[in-house]
Coordinates of C-alpha atoms in Angstrom, one line a residue:
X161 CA 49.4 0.7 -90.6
X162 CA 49.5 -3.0 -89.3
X163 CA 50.7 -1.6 -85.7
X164 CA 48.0 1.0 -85.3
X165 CA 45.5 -1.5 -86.0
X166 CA 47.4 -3.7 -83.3
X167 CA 47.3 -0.5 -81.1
X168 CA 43.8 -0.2 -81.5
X169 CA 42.5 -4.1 -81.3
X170 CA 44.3 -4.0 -78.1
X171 CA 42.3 -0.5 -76.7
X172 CA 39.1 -2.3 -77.4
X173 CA 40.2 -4.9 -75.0
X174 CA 41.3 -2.7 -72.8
X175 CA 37.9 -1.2 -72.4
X176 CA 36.2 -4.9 -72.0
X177 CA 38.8 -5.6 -69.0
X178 CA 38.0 -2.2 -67.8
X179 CA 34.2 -3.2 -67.8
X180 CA 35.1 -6.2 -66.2
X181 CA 37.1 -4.8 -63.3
X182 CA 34.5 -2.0 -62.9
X183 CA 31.6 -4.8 -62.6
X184 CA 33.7 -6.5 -59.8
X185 CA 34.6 -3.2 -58.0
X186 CA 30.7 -2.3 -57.8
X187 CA 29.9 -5.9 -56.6
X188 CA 32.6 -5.9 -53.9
X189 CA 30.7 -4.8 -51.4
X190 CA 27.5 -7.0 -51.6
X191 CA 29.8 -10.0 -51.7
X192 CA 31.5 -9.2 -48.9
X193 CA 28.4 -8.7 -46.6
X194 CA 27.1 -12.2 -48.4
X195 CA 30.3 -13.5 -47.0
X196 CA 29.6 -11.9 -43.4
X197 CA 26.3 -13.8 -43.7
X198 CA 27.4 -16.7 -44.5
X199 CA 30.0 -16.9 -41.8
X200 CA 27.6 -15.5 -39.3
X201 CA 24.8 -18.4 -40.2
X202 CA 27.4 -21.0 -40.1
X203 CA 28.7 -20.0 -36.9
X204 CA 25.4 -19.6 -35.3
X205 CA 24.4 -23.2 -36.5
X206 CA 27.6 -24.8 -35.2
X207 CA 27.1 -23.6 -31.7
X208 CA 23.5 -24.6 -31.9
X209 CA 24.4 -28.2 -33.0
X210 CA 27.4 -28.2 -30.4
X211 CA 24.6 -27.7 -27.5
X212 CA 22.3 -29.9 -29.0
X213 CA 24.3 -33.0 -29.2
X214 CA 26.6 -32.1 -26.4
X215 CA 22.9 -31.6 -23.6
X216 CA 21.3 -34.4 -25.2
X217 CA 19.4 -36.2 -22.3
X218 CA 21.3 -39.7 -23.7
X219 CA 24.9 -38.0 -23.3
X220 CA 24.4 -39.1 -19.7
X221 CA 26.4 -42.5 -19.2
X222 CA 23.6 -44.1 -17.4
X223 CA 21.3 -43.4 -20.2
X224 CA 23.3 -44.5 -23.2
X225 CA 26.5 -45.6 -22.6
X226 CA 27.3 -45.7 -26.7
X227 CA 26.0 -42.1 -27.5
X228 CA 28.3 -40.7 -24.0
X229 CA 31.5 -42.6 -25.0
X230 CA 31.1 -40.9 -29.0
X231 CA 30.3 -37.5 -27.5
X232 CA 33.1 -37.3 -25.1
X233 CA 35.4 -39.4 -27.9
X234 CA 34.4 -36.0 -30.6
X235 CA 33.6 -33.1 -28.8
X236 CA 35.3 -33.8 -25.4
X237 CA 37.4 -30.2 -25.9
X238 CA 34.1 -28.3 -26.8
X239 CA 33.3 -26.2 -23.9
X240 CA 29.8 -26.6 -22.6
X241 CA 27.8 -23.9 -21.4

């Protein structure tokens, strides 16, 4: 008697993990295009700030000596456009 209520405690949680994993399955998708976004806005960001600092009118060594020796010290291998 003590084993089939063992059996049957342990069906019950079966069917809460089942829930659980069905939840996860359903949301899969939407946080995989989330992620896509994500990645996507980053990227996008990361070029924009790579053109802003790197076309700056002071990265020009007459201009600002200081602000041309940090850019070319940090983003010398950045290919500029």
């Amino acid at each position: 008697l003590f084993r089939l209520a063992k059996t049957l405690r342990l069906l019950s949680k079966v069917d809460e993990c089942w829930m659980l994993v069905r939840g996860f399955m359903n949301s899969a998708s939407i946080m995989f295009y989330s992620l896509v976004l994500l990645v996507l806005t980053i990227y996008v960001f990361a070029c924009l700030g790579c053109e802003v600092i790197t076309k700056n009118s002071l990265n020009i060594i007459d201009e600002d000596p200081l602000f041309h020796a940090e850019v070319q010290k940090n983003w010398r291998s950045i290919p500029a456009i």
